[in-house]
Amino acid sequence: MAGIRGEARRRSVFSALTAGGAVCTMTIEESVERSPPGLMCPMRKSLVLILAGLLGGATALSAMPFRRADANADGTVDVADAVKTLSVLFLGDATAPCRDALDANDDGVVDIADAITTLGFLFAQGKNPPPPFAACGVDPTSDTLTCDAFPPCDYGAGGCEDGMQASGSLYRICMPPAAAYNGRLIIWAHGYQDAGEPIAIPEDQMRFGDYYLPELMTSLGFAFATNSYSKTGLAVRQGVADILDLVEIFKELRGEPLKIYVTGASEGGLITTLLVEGHPAVFTGGLAACGPIGDWEFQMKYFGDGRALFEYFFPGLIPGDPFDPAPDVVASWPARYAGIVQPAVLDPAHRGALEQLARCANLQVDPEDFLGSAEVCVRDFLRYSVVNLTDAAATLGGFPFDNVATRYTGSEDDDALNAGVVRVAADAAALAEIRAGYSTTGALQRPLLTIHTLYDSQVPFEHHVMYTEKCRLQGTEETFHYGFAVERFGHCEFTDEEVLAAFALMLIAGGDAELLESLPDLLSAP
């Protein structure tokens, strides 16, 4: 994307229809020479304020968890609950704080039919009352009944609970105060962790700007859940499976939420996209940031080309086989990079080699800061190749990168380059596994927001373009995919305002515009 700023652009308008019928309009730029066009959206504080303003003072929802048919709120459903319902109806009993729980047949009113439903379930082998029944949960239907308190399902002031999944993945579930819960669950799919790191929830990835995701989400009335996945390194398949299992754990512990949204960044952006595409019955929508969502083979080639070309232009700096690093090279990589590789990359005497490497490898450099951004790109692809490629090959069942037939261009002598660059072949098993478990389709049935920087040092912006094209071919680009680009260098380098605006748009697309009322307060500082 190094030359995108020089392309001609036209201005166009993006409109998002809110649940209340209001249209949010913002100007975007569209690259004329790009096919398919890349959307450019400067997402600013004003966007969130405009979105909230269009809602006309909508009130944020809250939903007290309860168990249907447990009329006396003692934690069990028995004949005393039918008696309690009759007492409320005919004896003026005003001690039932949760009218929703009395509505055993979920028809939106409390009447004698509810007592009959409870007795039928208990003594006539009747059907289970509608959810939430098997576990605490919020009312999935809209009615005028209220639930001010329900002690068996009241988790008090909220808070977080950690545990372990059957796969070995660690999870965390955080709840707002029970009375503030809006019935929506936000799941966070974290990004890549280097192979060999201990399995743990990456706390640093849940912080952006002044915000900590669990605290931010619960302060807005959402439940929040995340996990570590069952392995580090390449963990896309594991992430998908572990998050689906996390949904079931949440339901068992906290009841079934009204809606579930999944969000993620980097590797988590790909996991998010696969979940939204593959499980529309589970997820209402998703937000995928800076993820390799276009094509995983392309991502492997980006890293692999960088490593092969680095060995040509900067030979001898990293000992051993470029694609099979020795354990001691892996273990000492941070020190070797800082002490040997980085100084060589930044050395003015090597500027010509660095410029050729950037051109030939299509590094996503910042046109305003070539040297600094090129060094970051080199650091990122070398880290993956040295520290993580062995794990990727083991996870995929074979070597995943191929440049046997690649013709590299952009050097001062392309013939010499192509004759001298290291060549490797991919294993068919690895490519088959990538296509089976790591490939997106664009076949969306639920809304998906995607956001990417134009000059991403790790996951090239081409992923955004490729995914947009997939959606266009599937007929979902105009209905379910909302893609945004931010003109900035860096991997997942978004401002607080951009992240919150994307989150707001996800809620609107998921039919939850009424939940946006409190977002402008987060951005009240000038």
XYZ file of C-alpha atoms in Angstrom:
526
model
C 0.000 0.000 0.000
C 3.020 2.286 -0.132
C 1.663 4.304 -3.010
C -1.959 4.636 -2.008
C -1.722 8.267 -0.931
C -0.866 9.206 -4.503
C -3.928 7.527 -6.001
C -6.879 9.543 -7.174
C -9.831 9.267 -4.815
C -13.488 10.131 -4.934
C -15.701 10.949 -2.001
C -18.825 8.973 -1.312
C -21.349 8.494 1.469
C -21.909 5.560 3.790
C -25.259 5.286 5.534
C -26.172 2.992 8.412
C -29.819 2.505 9.293
C -30.397 2.470 13.048
C -32.993 0.302 14.706
C -35.237 3.317 15.145
C -35.136 4.199 11.461
C -32.661 7.069 11.703
C -29.880 7.149 9.150
C -26.322 7.746 10.262
C -24.338 9.251 7.402
C -20.625 9.816 7.199
C -18.312 10.713 4.387
C -15.774 8.179 3.266
C -13.129 8.195 0.597
C -12.916 5.533 -2.046
C -9.783 4.717 -3.979
C -10.608 5.027 -7.664
C -7.760 2.825 -8.830
C -8.344 0.017 -6.344
C -10.419 -2.983 -7.344
C -12.381 -3.737 -5.293
C -12.466 -0.247 -3.755
C -10.927 0.231 -0.342
C -13.152 2.107 2.044
C -11.605 5.003 3.901
C -13.415 6.073 7.045
C -12.006 8.621 9.493
C -13.830 7.371 12.606
C -13.790 10.213 15.120
C -15.380 11.162 18.397
C -18.046 13.107 16.543
C -19.243 9.918 14.847
C -20.173 8.323 18.149
C -21.837 11.541 19.291
C -23.807 11.743 16.037
C -24.885 8.121 16.354
C -26.134 8.641 19.871
C -27.797 11.922 18.962
C -29.769 10.265 16.188
C -31.290 7.889 18.699
C -33.368 10.648 20.231
C -32.697 9.942 23.879
C -33.193 6.188 23.773
C -32.918 4.523 27.161
C -30.359 1.817 27.772
C -31.869 -1.556 28.530
C -31.373 -3.490 31.742
C -32.463 -7.053 32.415
C -32.429 -8.782 35.794
C -31.643 -12.491 35.402
C -34.307 -14.865 36.725
C -35.716 -18.401 36.361
C -39.125 -18.665 34.754
C -41.881 -20.263 36.873
C -39.881 -19.830 40.107
C -42.579 -17.464 41.323
C -41.457 -17.334 44.959
C -37.788 -16.931 43.990
C -36.476 -19.696 46.232
C -34.292 -21.327 43.592
C -36.578 -24.274 42.781
C -39.778 -24.770 40.797
C -42.394 -26.665 42.808
C -46.058 -26.510 43.814
C -45.315 -23.532 46.076
C -44.690 -21.470 42.939
C -48.163 -22.202 41.554
C -49.573 -21.261 44.959
C -47.544 -18.028 44.901
C -48.922 -17.108 41.481
C -52.509 -17.712 42.631
C -51.823 -15.685 45.791
C -50.628 -12.734 43.674
C -53.676 -12.987 41.417
C -56.457 -13.491 43.976
C -55.185 -12.586 47.463
C -53.451 -9.282 46.750
C -49.980 -10.667 47.486
C -47.540 -7.885 46.560
C -44.345 -9.619 47.698
C -43.287 -10.994 44.300
C -40.479 -8.701 43.097
C -40.061 -10.457 39.742
C -43.221 -10.481 37.663
C -41.273 -12.034 34.800
C -40.730 -15.169 36.883
C -44.500 -15.489 37.444
C -45.119 -15.512 33.692
C -44.611 -19.261 33.402
C -45.938 -19.532 29.845
C -44.151 -16.380 28.626
C -47.209 -14.760 27.063
C -46.429 -11.337 28.530
C -49.134 -11.343 31.228
C -49.537 -12.943 34.637
C -52.812 -14.870 34.874
C -54.214 -18.230 35.949
C -52.740 -19.861 32.850
C -49.304 -19.415 34.422
C -50.260 -21.431 37.494
C -51.727 -24.105 35.217
C -48.480 -24.175 33.166
C -46.443 -24.713 36.336
C -48.732 -27.470 37.635
C -48.781 -29.138 34.228
C -44.993 -29.218 34.173
C -44.839 -30.657 37.700
C -47.612 -33.248 37.579
C -48.808 -33.857 34.009
C -45.473 -34.309 32.209
C -45.935 -30.961 30.559
C -43.227 -29.181 28.585
C -40.570 -27.169 30.339
C -41.522 -23.518 30.731
C -39.882 -21.262 28.103
C -36.391 -19.912 28.796
C -34.880 -18.810 30.993
C -35.801 -21.958 32.893
C -32.991 -24.492 33.078
C -30.637 -21.783 34.332
C -30.729 -18.122 35.260
C -31.088 -15.808 32.301
C -32.791 -12.732 30.979
C -36.184 -12.589 29.308
C -35.725 -13.139 25.549
C -39.158 -11.726 24.745
C -40.330 -8.126 24.890
C -43.207 -7.380 27.244
C -44.228 -4.946 29.952
C -43.435 -7.220 32.894
C -40.581 -6.241 35.175
C -38.090 -7.976 37.428
C -36.732 -5.751 40.178
C -34.979 -8.500 42.096
C -34.460 -12.250 41.972
C -32.096 -13.364 44.770
C -31.167 -16.831 43.417
C -29.787 -15.199 40.263
C -28.412 -12.036 41.807
C -24.622 -11.881 41.496
C -24.605 -8.640 43.469
C -22.157 -5.978 42.414
C -20.823 -8.098 39.564
C -17.195 -8.994 39.087
C -15.034 -11.514 37.274
C -14.683 -15.267 37.614
C -11.815 -17.316 36.170
C -11.794 -21.002 35.344
C -10.405 -23.684 33.047
C -12.072 -25.294 30.043
C -11.870 -28.982 29.225
C -9.358 -28.184 26.467
C -6.989 -26.514 28.920
C -7.962 -23.005 27.848
C -8.313 -20.548 30.714
C -11.434 -18.395 30.715
C -12.727 -15.280 32.398
C -16.362 -14.232 32.738
C -17.181 -10.751 34.027
C -20.630 -9.474 34.930
C -22.045 -6.009 35.631
C -24.215 -5.474 38.697
C -27.268 -7.674 38.215
C -29.703 -4.766 38.017
C -27.598 -3.104 35.277
C -27.168 -6.176 33.045
C -28.554 -5.525 29.561
C -28.656 -9.189 28.582
C -25.874 -8.956 25.993
C -22.618 -10.894 26.100
C -19.462 -9.488 24.495
C -16.759 -12.070 23.769
C -13.167 -10.981 23.155
C -10.972 -13.150 20.897
C -7.380 -12.188 21.649
C -4.554 -11.876 19.148
C -1.446 -13.931 18.529
C 0.810 -15.068 21.367
C 4.286 -16.337 20.544
C 4.749 -20.089 20.479
C 6.260 -21.385 23.692
C 4.715 -18.762 25.934
C 2.701 -20.132 28.874
C -1.017 -20.498 28.291
C -2.573 -17.400 29.837
C -5.129 -14.730 29.080
C -3.077 -11.867 27.545
C -3.963 -8.980 29.833
C -2.059 -6.428 27.758
C -4.270 -7.104 24.753
C -7.372 -6.136 26.739
C -6.063 -2.611 27.311
C -6.397 0.155 24.762
C -5.814 3.768 25.654
C -7.296 4.423 29.070
C -9.663 1.465 28.890
C -9.561 -2.106 30.202
C -12.041 -4.199 28.252
C -13.684 -6.152 31.098
C -14.244 -2.978 33.121
C -15.396 -0.990 30.090
C -17.911 -3.591 28.935
C -19.400 -4.263 32.360
C -19.644 -0.520 33.068
C -21.870 -0.297 29.992
C -24.105 -3.132 31.223
C -22.643 -5.931 29.077
C -21.440 -9.295 30.259
C -17.879 -9.963 29.095
C -16.031 -13.204 28.458
C -12.652 -14.136 27.061
C -10.185 -17.010 27.179
C -6.578 -17.964 26.481
C -7.188 -20.704 23.863
C -5.727 -24.136 24.558
C -2.358 -23.369 22.936
C -0.088 -20.476 22.087
C 1.423 -19.893 18.663
C -0.943 -20.562 15.768
C -4.292 -21.217 17.463
C -7.065 -20.383 15.000
C -8.856 -23.734 15.089
C -8.366 -23.933 18.852
C -9.647 -20.391 19.286
C -12.831 -21.104 17.351
C -13.538 -24.292 19.327
C -12.646 -22.769 22.698
C -14.861 -19.725 22.178
C -17.827 -21.884 21.198
C -17.233 -23.866 24.379
C -16.943 -20.611 26.339
C -20.440 -19.663 25.160
C -21.790 -22.891 26.654
C -19.916 -22.320 29.917
C -21.394 -18.830 30.161
C -24.894 -20.220 29.640
C -24.367 -22.805 32.371
C -23.021 -20.259 34.856
C -25.012 -17.129 34.021
C -27.883 -18.263 31.845
C -28.531 -17.688 28.185
C -27.967 -14.065 27.117
C -30.343 -12.277 24.776
C -27.590 -11.684 22.232
C -23.934 -12.606 21.827
C -21.383 -10.457 19.984
C -17.844 -11.599 19.264
C -14.971 -9.168 18.819
C -11.294 -9.764 18.169
C -8.033 -8.338 16.878
C -5.191 -9.733 14.759
C -5.415 -13.552 14.957
C -8.563 -12.934 17.005
C -9.947 -10.974 14.066
C -9.721 -14.089 11.907
C -11.274 -16.190 14.680
C -14.078 -13.625 14.985
C -14.743 -13.715 11.243
C -14.829 -17.518 11.129
C -17.227 -17.589 14.092
C -19.627 -15.045 12.591
C -19.547 -16.775 9.208
C -19.873 -20.295 10.569
C -22.243 -19.877 13.515
C -24.979 -17.350 12.725
C -27.335 -19.075 15.175
C -24.945 -18.281 18.041
C -23.645 -14.798 17.281
C -25.677 -11.667 16.571
C -22.698 -9.937 14.980
C -18.994 -9.306 15.214
C -16.162 -6.796 15.054
C -12.887 -7.999 13.510
C -9.912 -5.647 13.732
C -6.628 -5.936 11.824
C -7.082 -9.630 11.134
C -5.711 -11.882 8.347
C -9.246 -12.387 7.079
C -8.550 -12.310 3.357
C -6.419 -15.415 2.838
C -4.174 -17.292 5.295
C -1.956 -18.636 2.516
C -1.324 -15.025 1.516
C -0.368 -14.228 5.112
C 2.087 -17.125 5.228
C 3.573 -15.940 1.944
C 3.971 -12.387 3.267
C 6.002 -13.655 6.223
C 7.877 -16.239 4.152
C 8.802 -13.886 1.325
C 10.102 -11.416 3.864
C 12.329 -14.043 5.477
C 13.691 -15.378 2.183
C 14.423 -11.899 0.857
C 15.979 -10.761 4.126
C 18.479 -13.600 3.873
C 19.411 -12.406 0.375
C 19.791 -8.709 1.176
C 21.207 -9.146 4.723
C 23.060 -12.471 4.563
C 24.638 -14.113 7.599
C 22.957 -12.090 10.325
C 20.817 -15.029 11.449
C 22.667 -18.355 11.613
C 21.344 -21.633 10.261
C 18.485 -22.570 7.945
C 16.229 -19.529 7.372
C 13.134 -21.732 7.617
C 14.253 -24.149 10.319
C 15.903 -22.063 13.041
C 17.868 -23.856 15.726
C 16.433 -23.829 19.278
C 19.259 -21.618 20.555
C 18.492 -19.028 17.851
C 14.833 -19.034 18.884
C 15.659 -18.752 22.584
C 18.092 -15.873 22.089
C 16.066 -14.056 19.435
C 15.170 -10.830 21.316
C 18.807 -10.225 22.242
C 20.105 -11.176 18.770
C 17.618 -8.881 17.064
C 18.394 -5.913 19.323
C 22.140 -6.411 19.288
C 22.878 -7.597 15.752
C 19.964 -7.460 13.337
C 18.362 -4.115 14.170
C 21.638 -2.123 14.005
C 22.359 -3.642 10.587
C 18.880 -2.781 9.291
C 19.206 0.821 10.491
C 22.790 1.265 9.304
C 22.891 4.057 6.654
C 25.342 1.938 4.680
C 22.569 -0.657 4.207
C 19.853 1.803 3.168
C 19.906 0.595 -0.430
C 19.484 -3.047 0.631
C 16.598 -2.081 2.949
C 14.824 -0.165 0.194
C 15.150 -3.127 -2.177
C 13.877 -5.492 0.508
C 10.871 -3.244 1.145
C 9.996 -3.145 -2.557
C 10.513 -6.832 -3.263
C 8.669 -8.023 -0.127
C 5.896 -5.412 -0.474
C 6.471 -4.227 3.082
C 3.684 -1.979 4.339
C 5.909 1.019 5.041
C 4.719 4.458 6.058
C 5.533 6.875 3.205
C 6.086 9.592 5.822
C 8.668 7.546 7.787
C 10.348 4.952 5.617
C 13.261 3.991 7.873
C 11.321 3.688 11.121
C 8.379 1.843 9.603
C 10.550 -0.465 7.463
C 12.466 -1.544 10.572
C 9.191 -2.356 12.341
C 8.039 -4.445 9.347
C 11.355 -6.340 9.319
C 11.168 -6.915 13.065
C 7.637 -8.291 12.780
C 8.138 -10.753 9.920
C 11.443 -11.971 11.351
C 9.895 -12.575 14.749
C 7.236 -14.739 13.161
C 9.723 -16.633 10.980
C 12.244 -17.259 13.741
C 10.020 -17.753 16.789
C 6.754 -19.074 15.370
C 7.191 -20.771 11.999
C 8.154 -24.159 13.473
C 4.990 -24.149 15.567
C 2.893 -23.150 12.546
C 4.291 -26.067 10.540
C 3.589 -28.497 13.377
C 0.072 -27.149 13.855
C -0.744 -27.258 10.138
C 0.787 -30.673 9.584
C 3.498 -29.490 7.224
C 5.491 -26.532 5.946
C 3.069 -23.753 4.876
C 5.155 -21.439 2.645
C 6.079 -21.860 -1.008
C 8.172 -19.620 -3.271
C 9.425 -22.191 -5.778
C 7.752 -20.423 -8.697
C 7.769 -16.878 -7.300
C 9.382 -14.213 -9.479
C 10.576 -11.379 -7.239
C 10.807 -7.860 -8.657
C 11.894 -4.455 -7.398
C 15.607 -5.019 -6.831
C 18.533 -3.458 -8.678
C 19.148 -6.834 -10.378
C 16.071 -9.050 -10.416
C 17.805 -11.816 -12.363
C 20.530 -12.127 -9.747
C 17.958 -11.933 -6.965
C 15.807 -14.720 -8.360
C 18.848 -16.884 -9.029
C 20.215 -16.443 -5.511
C 17.189 -16.250 -3.204
C 16.489 -19.322 -1.037
C 13.665 -21.465 -2.404
C 11.335 -23.739 -0.423
C 8.215 -25.759 -1.225
C 5.044 -26.034 0.827
C 3.648 -29.364 1.958
C 0.311 -30.284 0.410
C -1.037 -31.329 3.816
C -0.397 -27.861 5.252
C -2.116 -26.117 2.359
C -5.100 -28.463 2.648
C -5.367 -27.737 6.363
C -5.215 -23.987 5.741
C -8.020 -24.216 3.218
C -10.115 -26.415 5.498
C -9.811 -24.523 8.769
C -8.370 -21.056 8.198
C -10.153 -19.756 5.109
C -12.962 -17.227 5.219
C -15.733 -17.227 2.619
C -17.566 -13.911 2.861
C -20.812 -15.901 3.224
C -22.248 -13.830 6.047
C -25.694 -14.150 7.588
C -24.960 -11.772 10.455
C -23.340 -8.318 10.412
C -19.569 -8.132 10.567
C -17.618 -4.887 11.082
C -13.991 -4.979 9.922
C -11.379 -2.277 10.484
C -7.780 -2.153 9.252
C -4.926 0.330 9.001
C -3.645 1.050 5.504
C -0.013 0.432 6.470
C -0.169 -2.621 8.717
C 3.313 -3.915 9.553
C 2.148 -7.500 10.212
C -1.149 -8.171 8.452
C -1.216 -6.341 5.099
C -4.196 -4.208 4.143
C -4.712 -6.501 1.134
C -6.605 -8.785 3.543
C -9.276 -6.100 3.841
C -9.484 -5.803 0.071
C -9.621 -9.574 -0.469
C -12.341 -10.045 2.135
C -14.399 -7.235 0.649
C -14.172 -8.992 -2.704
C -15.244 -12.296 -1.161
C -18.300 -10.594 0.294
C -19.075 -8.973 -3.036
C -18.967 -12.348 -4.776
C -21.213 -13.850 -2.076
C -23.671 -10.958 -2.319
C -23.097 -9.916 1.302
C -21.019 -6.753 0.846
C -24.087 -4.502 0.711
C -26.003 -6.356 3.426
C -23.772 -7.748 6.182
C -20.189 -6.509 5.756
C -19.150 -3.053 6.959
C -15.475 -2.462 6.218
C -13.433 0.551 7.332
C -9.850 1.607 6.737
C -7.775 3.986 8.821
C -4.922 5.837 7.149
C -2.156 5.092 9.646
C 0.937 2.929 10.015
C 1.100 0.042 12.455
C -0.580 -3.201 13.404
C -3.901 -2.665 15.196
C -2.990 0.990 15.764
C -6.442 2.463 16.373
C -7.524 5.341 18.576
C -10.048 4.968 21.387
C -12.558 6.882 19.287
C -12.133 4.570 16.300
C -12.583 1.433 18.384
C -15.658 2.757 20.184
C -17.182 3.996 16.924
C -16.717 0.555 15.361
C -18.261 -1.024 18.464
C -21.222 1.370 18.218
C -21.762 0.503 14.565
C -21.674 -3.207 15.400
C -24.451 -2.688 17.935
C -26.520 -0.709 15.437
C -26.077 -3.413 12.809
C -27.086 -6.010 15.416
C -30.323 -4.176 16.217
C -29.125 -2.769 19.540
C -29.009 0.952 18.834
C -30.813 1.616 22.115
C -27.685 0.522 23.997
C -25.578 3.382 22.673
C -26.765 6.062 25.058
C -23.804 5.804 27.424
C -21.043 5.701 24.798
C -20.695 9.482 24.326
C -19.874 9.821 28.031
C -16.710 7.803 27.408
C -15.577 10.386 24.875
C -16.590 13.568 26.664
C -13.061 14.892 26.978
C -12.157 17.351 24.214
